[in-house]
Coordinates of N, CA and C in Angstrom, one line a residue:
Chain T
X1 N -11.0 20.5 -23.3 CA -9.7 19.4 -23.0 C -9.5 18.9 -21.8
X2 N -9.1 20.3 -20.6 CA -8.6 19.9 -19.8 C -9.3 19.9 -18.1
X3 N -11.2 19.7 -19.1 CA -12.1 19.8 -17.9 C -12.2 17.8 -18.6
X4 N -11.7 17.4 -19.3 CA -12.5 15.6 -20.1 C -11.2 15.2 -19.5
X5 N -9.4 15.6 -19.7 CA -8.6 15.1 -18.6 C -8.8 14.9 -17.1
X6 N -9.1 16.4 -16.1 CA -9.7 15.7 -15.0 C -10.5 14.8 -14.8
X7 N -11.5 15.0 -15.2 CA -12.4 13.7 -15.7 C -11.9 12.1 -15.3
X8 N -11.4 11.9 -16.8 CA -10.7 11.2 -16.8 C -9.0 10.7 -15.2
X9 N -8.7 11.7 -14.8 CA -7.9 11.8 -13.5 C -8.3 11.0 -12.4
X10 N -9.7 11.6 -12.6 CA -10.3 11.5 -11.2 C -11.2 10.0 -11.9
X11 N -11.6 9.5 -12.0 CA -11.9 8.0 -12.3 C -10.5 6.9 -12.2
X12 N -9.2 7.3 -13.1 CA -8.0 6.6 -12.5 C -8.4 6.5 -10.6
X13 N -7.6 7.9 -10.2 CA -7.7 8.0 -8.9 C -8.8 6.7 -8.0
X14 N -9.7 7.2 -8.5 CA -11.0 6.6 -8.1 C -10.3 4.6 -7.8
X15 N -10.5 4.7 -9.3 CA -9.9 2.7 -9.4 C -8.5 2.8 -8.8
X16 N -7.6 3.9 -8.5 CA -6.3 3.0 -7.8 C -6.7 3.5 -6.1
X17 N -7.5 4.0 -5.8 CA -8.4 3.6 -3.9 C -8.6 2.5 -4.2
X18 N -9.6 1.7 -5.0 CA -9.3 0.2 -4.9 C -8.7 -0.6 -4.6
X19 N -7.6 -0.7 -5.6 CA -6.0 -1.4 -4.9 C -5.8 -0.8 -3.5
X20 N -6.0 0.2 -3.3 CA -5.2 0.6 -2.1 C -6.4 0.0 -0.8
X21 N -7.1 -0.1 -0.8 CA -8.0 -0.6 -0.4 C -8.1 -2.5 -0.1
X22 N -7.7 -2.7 -1.4 CA -7.8 -4.4 -1.5 C -6.4 -5.2 -1.4
X23 N -5.5 -4.6 -1.5 CA -4.3 -5.1 -2.2 C -3.7 -5.6 -0.8
X24 N -3.6 -6.9 -1.6 CA -3.4 -8.2 -0.5 C -2.5 -7.6 1.0
X25 N -1.5 -7.1 0.7 CA -0.4 -6.9 1.9 C 0.2 -5.2 1.9
X26 N 1.4 -5.6 2.4 CA 1.5 -3.9 2.6 C 2.0 -3.4 1.6
X27 N 2.7 -3.8 0.5 CA 3.5 -3.4 -0.7 C 2.3 -2.7 -1.6
X28 N 1.5 -3.5 -1.7 CA 0.6 -2.5 -3.3 C -0.5 -2.0 -2.5
X29 N -1.0 -1.7 -0.8 CA -1.0 -0.2 -1.2 C 0.0 0.5 -0.5
X30 N 1.4 0.4 -0.4 CA 2.4 1.5 -0.8 C 2.7 1.7 -2.1
X31 N 2.2 1.0 -3.3 CA 2.4 1.5 -4.5 C 1.2 2.2 -4.9
X32 N 0.4 1.7 -4.2 CA -0.6 2.4 -4.9 C -1.2 4.2 -4.1
X33 N -0.7 3.9 -3.1 CA -0.8 5.7 -2.5 C 0.3 6.6 -3.3
X34 N 0.9 6.1 -3.9 CA 2.4 6.5 -4.7 C 1.5 7.1 -5.8
X35 N 0.5 6.2 -6.4 CA 0.3 6.4 -8.1 C -0.8 7.6 -7.5
X36 N -1.2 7.8 -6.3 CA -1.9 8.6 -5.8 C -1.7 10.0 -6.0
X37 N -0.6 10.1 -5.5 CA 0.1 11.0 -5.2 C 0.7 11.7 -6.7
X38 N 0.9 10.7 -7.4 CA 1.4 11.2 -8.6 C 0.1 12.1 -9.0
X39 N -1.0 11.4 -9.2 CA -1.5 11.9 -9.8 C -2.3 13.5 -8.9
X40 N -2.2 13.2 -7.9 CA -2.5 15.0 -6.7 C -1.6 15.6 -7.4
X41 N -1.1 15.4 -7.9 CA 0.5 16.4 -8.7 C -0.4 17.2 -10.0
X42 N -0.6 16.3 -11.0 CA -1.6 16.3 -12.1 C -2.7 17.1 -12.1
X43 N -3.2 16.6 -10.6 CA -4.5 17.0 -11.2 C -4.3 18.5 -10.2
X44 N -3.5 18.7 -9.7 CA -3.0 20.6 -9.5 C -3.0 20.7 -10.6
X45 N -1.6 20.6 -10.8 CA -2.0 21.3 -12.4 C -3.1 21.5 -13.5
X46 N -3.5 21.0 -13.4 CA -4.7 21.1 -14.4 C -5.7 22.1 -14.0
X47 N -6.0 21.7 -12.5 CA -7.5 22.8 -11.6 C -6.0 24.5 -12.4
X48 N -5.1 24.3 -12.2 CA -4.5 25.6 -11.7 C -4.5 26.0 -13.2
X49 N -4.2 25.7 -14.0 CA -4.7 26.0 -15.9 C -5.9 26.3 -16.3
X50 N -6.6 25.3 -15.4 CA -8.6 25.7 -15.7 C -9.5 27.0 -15.3
X51 N -8.8 27.2 -13.8 CA -9.2 28.2 -13.4 C -8.1 29.7 -13.9
X52 N -7.4 29.5 -14.5 CA -6.4 30.9 -15.0 C -5.5 31.3 -13.6
X53 N -4.8 30.6 -13.1 CA -3.6 31.0 -12.4 C -2.6 29.3 -12.4
X54 N -2.3 29.9 -12.9 CA -0.5 29.0 -13.4 C 0.0 28.9 -12.0
X55 N -0.4 29.8 -11.2 CA 0.9 29.8 -9.7 C 0.4 28.3 -9.2
X56 N -0.4 27.7 -9.6 CA -0.9 26.5 -8.5 C 0.0 25.2 -9.4
X57 N 0.7 25.9 -10.0 CA 2.4 24.6 -10.5 C 3.3 24.8 -9.5
X58 N 3.2 25.9 -8.5 CA 4.1 25.6 -6.9 C 3.6 24.9 -5.7
X59 N 2.5 24.5 -5.8 CA 2.1 23.5 -4.7 C 2.4 22.1 -4.9
X60 N 1.6 21.9 -6.7 CA 1.8 20.4 -7.6 C 3.5 20.6 -7.3
X61 N 4.4 21.0 -8.0 CA 5.6 21.0 -7.5 C 6.2 20.1 -6.0
X62 N 5.6 21.1 -5.0 CA 6.2 20.8 -3.9 C 5.0 19.2 -3.4
X63 N 4.2 18.8 -3.6 CA 3.2 17.6 -3.1 C 3.8 16.5 -3.9
X64 N 5.2 17.0 -5.1 CA 5.2 16.0 -6.1 C 6.9 15.7 -5.2
X65 N 7.2 16.4 -4.5 CA 8.3 16.4 -3.7 C 8.0 15.8 -2.3
X66 N 7.7 16.0 -1.8 CA 6.7 15.4 -0.2 C 6.1 14.3 -0.5
X67 N 5.7 13.7 -2.4 CA 5.0 13.0 -2.5 C 6.4 11.5 -2.1
X68 N 7.2 11.8 -2.6 CA 8.4 10.6 -2.6 C 9.9 10.4 -1.7
X69 N 9.3 11.8 -1.0 CA 10.1 12.2 0.3 C 9.1 10.9 1.3
X70 N 8.0 11.3 1.2 CA 7.1 10.3 2.3 C 7.3 8.7 1.8
X71 N 7.6 8.3 0.8 CA 7.6 6.9 -0.2 C 8.6 6.5 0.8
X72 N 9.9 7.6 1.0 CA 11.6 6.7 1.3 C 10.9 7.0 2.8
X73 N 10.4 7.6 3.3 CA 10.2 7.3 4.6 C 9.7 6.1 5.4
X74 N 8.3 6.2 4.4 CA 7.3 4.5 5.1 C 8.2 3.9 5.2
X75 N 9.3 3.6 3.7 CA 10.3 2.5 3.1 C 11.4 2.5 4.8
X76 N 11.8 2.9 4.9 CA 12.6 3.2 6.2 C 11.9 2.9 7.7
X77 N 11.0 3.2 7.1 CA 9.9 2.7 8.5 C 9.6 1.4 8.6
X78 N 9.5 0.6 7.5 CA 9.5 -0.9 7.7 C 11.0 -1.6 7.4
X79 N 11.6 -1.1 7.0 CA 12.9 -1.0 7.0 C 13.9 -1.0 8.0
X80 N 13.5 -0.9 9.3 CA 14.3 -0.1 10.1 C 15.2 -1.0 10.1
X81 N 14.9 -2.3 10.9 CA 15.4 -3.4 10.8 C 16.2 -3.9 10.7
X82 N 16.6 -3.9 9.6 CA 17.5 -3.8 8.1 C 18.4 -3.0 8.5
X83 N 18.3 -2.1 8.5 CA 19.6 -0.6 8.2 C 20.2 -0.7 9.5
X84 N 19.2 -1.0 10.8 CA 20.0 -1.4 12.0 C 21.2 -1.5 11.8
X85 N 21.0 -3.4 11.3 CA 21.1 -4.2 11.2 C 23.1 -3.9 10.9
X86 N 22.5 -2.7 9.4 CA 23.6 -2.8 8.3 C 24.1 -1.6 9.3
X87 N 23.7 -0.9 10.2 CA 24.5 0.6 10.8 C 25.4 -0.7 11.9
X88 N 25.0 -1.1 12.6 CA 26.0 -1.4 13.5 C 26.9 -2.8 13.4
X89 N 27.1 -3.8 11.6 CA 27.8 -4.2 11.3 C 27.2 -5.6 11.1
X90 N 26.0 -5.8 10.9 CA 25.0 -6.6 10.8 C 25.1 -7.8 11.7
X91 N 25.7 -8.1 13.1 CA 26.3 -8.8 13.9 C 25.2 -9.2 14.7
X92 N 24.1 -8.9 14.3 CA 22.7 -8.6 16.0 C 22.0 -9.3 14.5
Chain G
X1 N -1.6 29.7 -36.4 CA -0.2 29.5 -35.3 C -0.6 28.9 -33.8
X2 N -1.2 29.7 -33.3 CA -2.3 29.2 -31.9 C -3.2 28.5 -31.7
X3 N -3.9 27.9 -33.5 CA -4.7 26.8 -33.4 C -3.5 26.1 -33.7
X4 N -2.5 25.7 -34.4 CA -1.7 24.8 -34.1 C -1.6 23.9 -33.0
X5 N -0.7 24.9 -32.1 CA -0.4 25.3 -31.2 C -1.5 24.6 -29.8
X6 N -2.9 24.6 -30.1 CA -4.1 24.6 -29.3 C -4.2 22.6 -29.5
X7 N -4.3 22.8 -31.1 CA -4.6 21.1 -31.1 C -2.9 20.5 -30.4
X8 N -1.9 21.1 -30.9 CA -1.1 19.6 -30.4 C -1.2 19.8 -28.5
X9 N -1.4 21.0 -27.9 CA -1.3 20.7 -27.0 C -3.0 19.4 -26.0
X10 N -4.2 19.8 -27.3 CA -4.9 19.5 -26.4 C -5.0 17.2 -26.5
X11 N -3.9 17.2 -28.3 CA -3.9 15.9 -28.5 C -2.4 15.2 -28.1
X12 N -1.8 16.1 -26.8 CA -0.7 15.5 -25.8 C -1.5 15.5 -25.0
X13 N -2.6 16.2 -24.1 CA -3.2 16.3 -22.9 C -4.0 14.9 -22.9
X14 N -4.4 14.5 -24.2 CA -5.1 13.7 -24.2 C -4.5 12.1 -24.4
X15 N -3.3 12.4 -24.8 CA -2.6 10.6 -25.2 C -2.0 10.9 -23.7
X16 N -2.0 11.9 -23.0 CA -1.4 11.5 -21.6 C -2.3 11.3 -20.4
X17 N -3.8 11.6 -20.5 CA -4.6 10.9 -19.5 C -5.2 9.6 -20.4
X18 N -5.3 9.3 -21.2 CA -5.4 7.9 -22.1 C -3.8 6.8 -20.7
X19 N -2.7 7.4 -20.8 CA -2.0 7.1 -20.1 C -2.1 6.6 -19.0
X20 N -2.4 7.6 -18.4 CA -3.1 7.8 -16.5 C -4.0 6.6 -16.8
X21 N -4.9 6.2 -17.5 CA -5.7 5.6 -17.6 C -5.4 4.0 -17.3
X22 N -4.5 3.7 -18.6 CA -5.0 2.8 -18.7 C -3.2 1.9 -17.7
X23 N -2.7 3.2 -17.1 CA -2.3 2.6 -15.4 C -3.0 1.7 -14.3
X24 N -4.0 2.8 -14.3 CA -4.3 2.8 -13.4 C -5.9 1.3 -13.5
X25 N -6.0 0.8 -14.6 CA -6.9 -0.6 -15.1 C -5.7 -1.3 -14.8
X26 N -4.4 -0.6 -15.0 CA -3.0 -2.4 -15.0 C -3.0 -2.7 -13.7
X27 N -3.0 -1.4 -12.9 CA -2.5 -1.9 -11.3 C -3.8 -2.7 -10.6
X28 N -4.7 -2.3 -11.3 CA -6.2 -3.8 -10.9 C -6.1 -5.1 -11.3
X29 N -5.9 -4.9 -12.8 CA -5.9 -6.0 -14.0 C -4.9 -7.4 -13.2
X30 N -3.5 -7.0 -13.0 CA -2.2 -7.1 -13.3 C -2.4 -8.3 -12.2
X31 N -1.3 -9.7 -11.8 CA -1.8 -10.3 -10.9 C -0.8 -10.7 -9.7
X32 N 0.2 -9.6 -10.1 CA 1.1 -9.9 -9.2 C 1.7 -8.3 -9.0
X33 N 2.8 -8.2 -7.9 CA 2.8 -7.2 -7.6 C 4.4 -6.2 -7.9
X34 N 4.7 -7.1 -8.1 CA 6.3 -6.6 -9.1 C 5.7 -6.5 -10.6
X35 N 3.9 -7.1 -11.3 CA 4.2 -6.4 -12.4 C 3.2 -5.1 -12.4
X36 N 2.3 -5.1 -11.4 CA 1.4 -4.1 -11.6 C 2.8 -2.6 -10.8
X37 N 3.8 -3.2 -10.7 CA 4.7 -1.6 -10.5 C 5.9 -1.5 -11.1
X38 N 5.6 -2.6 -12.4 CA 6.1 -2.2 -13.9 C 5.3 -1.3 -14.5
X39 N 3.6 -1.7 -14.1 CA 2.7 -0.4 -15.0 C 2.7 0.8 -14.6
X40 N 2.5 0.5 -13.4 CA 2.5 2.2 -12.6 C 3.5 3.1 -12.7
X41 N 5.3 2.5 -12.9 CA 6.3 3.0 -12.9 C 6.9 3.4 -14.4
X42 N 6.2 2.9 -15.6 CA 6.1 3.5 -16.8 C 4.6 4.1 -17.3
X43 N 3.9 4.2 -16.8 CA 2.9 4.9 -17.2 C 2.4 6.3 -16.6
X44 N 2.9 5.9 -15.2 CA 2.9 7.4 -14.7 C 3.6 8.4 -14.8
X45 N 5.1 7.9 -15.3 CA 6.0 9.0 -16.1 C 5.7 9.3 -17.6
X46 N 5.3 8.2 -17.6 CA 4.9 8.6 -19.2 C 3.3 10.0 -19.6
X47 N 3.2 9.0 -18.5 CA 1.5 9.9 -18.8 C 1.1 11.6 -18.2
X48 N 2.4 11.8 -16.5 CA 2.3 13.1 -16.7 C 3.5 13.4 -17.2
X49 N 4.6 12.9 -18.2 CA 5.3 14.1 -19.2 C 4.3 14.7 -20.3
X50 N 4.1 13.5 -21.0 CA 3.0 14.1 -21.6 C 1.9 15.2 -21.4
X51 N 0.8 15.1 -20.2 CA 0.2 15.8 -19.6 C 1.1 17.3 -19.9
X52 N 2.3 17.1 -19.0 CA 2.7 18.4 -18.7 C 3.4 19.1 -19.8
X53 N 3.6 18.6 -20.9 CA 4.6 19.1 -22.1 C 3.1 19.7 -22.7
X54 N 2.1 19.1 -23.1 CA 0.3 19.1 -23.6 C 0.2 20.8 -22.7
X55 N 0.5 20.8 -21.6 CA 0.5 21.9 -20.7 C 1.3 22.9 -20.9
X56 N 2.4 23.2 -21.4 CA 3.7 23.8 -22.0 C 3.2 25.2 -23.0
X57 N 1.9 24.2 -23.8 CA 1.7 24.8 -25.3 C 0.5 25.5 -24.8
X58 N 0.1 25.2 -23.6 CA -1.2 26.3 -23.2 C -0.7 27.9 -22.3
X59 N 0.8 28.3 -22.5 CA 1.1 28.7 -22.4 C 1.6 29.6 -22.8
X60 N 2.2 31.3 -22.3 CA 2.8 32.3 -22.9 C 3.9 32.5 -22.1
X61 N 3.5 32.3 -21.1 CA 4.5 33.1 -20.0 C 5.5 32.2 -19.7
X62 N 6.9 32.6 -19.9 CA 8.2 31.8 -19.8 C 8.1 31.1 -18.0
X63 N 7.8 32.2 -16.8 CA 8.3 31.5 -15.9 C 7.7 30.1 -15.8
X64 N 6.2 30.2 -16.3 CA 5.3 29.1 -16.1 C 5.8 27.9 -16.7
X65 N 6.1 28.2 -18.3 CA 7.2 27.3 -18.8 C 8.1 26.9 -18.1
X66 N 9.3 27.9 -17.1 CA 10.3 27.0 -16.5 C 10.1 26.3 -15.3
X67 N 8.7 26.2 -14.6 CA 8.1 25.7 -13.5 C 8.0 24.3 -14.3
X68 N 6.9 24.0 -14.9 CA 6.3 23.2 -16.0 C 8.0 22.2 -16.5
X69 N 8.5 22.4 -16.7 CA 9.2 21.8 -16.9 C 10.5 21.6 -16.1
X70 N 10.2 22.6 -14.9 CA 11.6 21.5 -13.3 C 9.9 20.2 -12.8
X71 N 9.2 20.4 -13.5 CA 8.4 19.2 -12.6 C 8.4 18.4 -13.1
X72 N 8.7 18.3 -14.3 CA 8.9 17.3 -15.9 C 10.1 17.2 -15.2
X73 N 11.1 17.4 -14.8 CA 12.3 16.8 -14.7 C 11.9 15.6 -13.0
X74 N 10.9 16.6 -12.4 CA 11.5 16.1 -11.3 C 11.0 14.8 -11.1
X75 N 9.6 14.6 -12.3 CA 8.6 13.8 -11.9 C 9.5 12.3 -12.8
X76 N 10.3 12.8 -14.1 CA 11.3 11.8 -14.9 C 12.2 10.8 -13.5
X77 N 13.1 12.3 -12.9 CA 13.7 11.6 -11.8 C 13.2 10.4 -10.5
X78 N 11.8 10.7 -10.4 CA 12.0 10.3 -8.7 C 11.2 9.0 -9.8
X79 N 10.1 9.0 -10.2 CA 9.4 7.7 -10.8 C 10.1 6.2 -10.9
X80 N 10.9 6.4 -11.6 CA 12.3 5.5 -11.8 C 12.2 4.8 -10.0
X81 N 13.3 6.1 -9.3 CA 13.8 5.6 -8.5 C 12.6 5.3 -7.1
X82 N 11.5 6.0 -7.7 CA 11.1 4.9 -6.5 C 10.6 4.0 -7.0
X83 N 10.3 3.3 -8.2 CA 10.0 2.0 -8.5 C 11.1 0.7 -7.9
X84 N 12.8 1.4 -8.4 CA 13.4 0.5 -7.8 C 13.3 0.4 -6.8
X85 N 12.8 1.5 -5.3 CA 13.5 0.6 -4.3 C 11.8 0.4 -3.6
X86 N 11.0 0.3 -4.2 CA 10.0 0.0 -4.0 C 10.2 -2.2 -3.8
X87 N 10.5 -2.2 -5.4 CA 10.7 -3.6 -6.2 C 11.9 -4.0 -4.9
X88 N 12.8 -3.1 -4.6 CA 14.1 -3.8 -4.0 C 13.4 -4.1 -2.1
X89 N 13.2 -3.2 -1.8 CA 12.1 -3.9 -0.8 C 11.4 -5.0 -0.8
X90 N 10.6 -4.6 -1.5 CA 9.8 -5.4 -1.5 C 10.2 -7.6 -1.7
X91 N 11.3 -7.9 -2.5 CA 12.0 -8.7 -2.6 C 13.2 -8.6 -1.0
X92 N 13.4 -7.8 -0.7 CA 14.3 -8.0 0.4 C 12.9 -8.9 1.3
X93 N 12.0 -8.3 1.6 CA 10.6 -8.8 2.7 C 10.4 -10.4 2.1
X94 N 10.9 -10.6 0.8 CA 10.3 -12.2 0.4 C 8.6 -12.1 -0.4
X95 N 8.4 -11.1 -1.1 CA 7.3 -11.5 -2.1 C 7.8 -11.9 -2.8
X96 N 7.0 -12.9 -3.0 CA 7.2 -14.0 -3.8 C 6.5 -13.7 -5.8
X97 N 7.4 -14.0 -6.7 CA 7.2 -13.3 -7.8 C 6.2 -14.6 -8.2
X98 N 5.4 -14.1 -9.7 CA 4.2 -14.8 -10.3 C 5.1 -15.4 -11.0
X99 N 4.5 -16.9 -11.3 CA 4.3 -17.6 -12.0 C 3.8 -17.8 -12.7
X100 N 2.7 -17.9 -14.7 CA 1.6 -18.2 -15.1 C 1.6 -19.6 -15.0
X101 N 0.4 -19.2 -14.5 CA 0.0 -20.8 -13.7 C -0.5 -20.6 -12.8
X102 N -0.1 -20.2 -12.0 CA -0.6 -20.0 -10.8 C -2.2 -18.9 -10.0
X103 N -2.2 -18.8 -8.9 CA -3.6 -17.9 -9.6 C -3.7 -16.9 -8.5
X104 N -4.0 -15.7 -8.8 CA -4.0 -13.9 -8.7 C -3.7 -13.8 -7.0
X105 N -2.6 -12.9 -7.1 CA -2.7 -11.9 -6.0 C -2.6 -11.1 -5.7

């Protein structure tokens, strides 16, 4: 059962990569990479249960945190102009 | 008792992986960024929650159950937040919404 779920998640990852390559502009790609990160978290948790080492859940939790922070960092990178404008009173 | 737990866990994991697969198919098939982010946000959080709850039934260690519940809580917290900030950033950048009858984007 866990092997079946692992196979399905790998197939879903490959399909998500198609959108990451294809997506017309920036936001589709950010969305696809965010989804890829969530699937990676599930993948690590399932592999941990498959090999009988539930300690992999620590790695999965760390990667869930890293994924979220990376998303916010990328959005800050593309929207830094907006943030600078807001911070300096919006007159520039 | 353990057979019941095993069956429940297997059903939950299968349902969760079905959600994940349908979310990724929706990512490919939907015509616009906003519809795709809706598909991803809903199915990612639900599928992850279901799979991790299914994994709770597979273990008997209390620490592992606590870690799994923490991961579930974190995914439920950050999934909708990520969807919201992505949609708001795209809206500010002027990504246009799709109307029925237009070409796929």
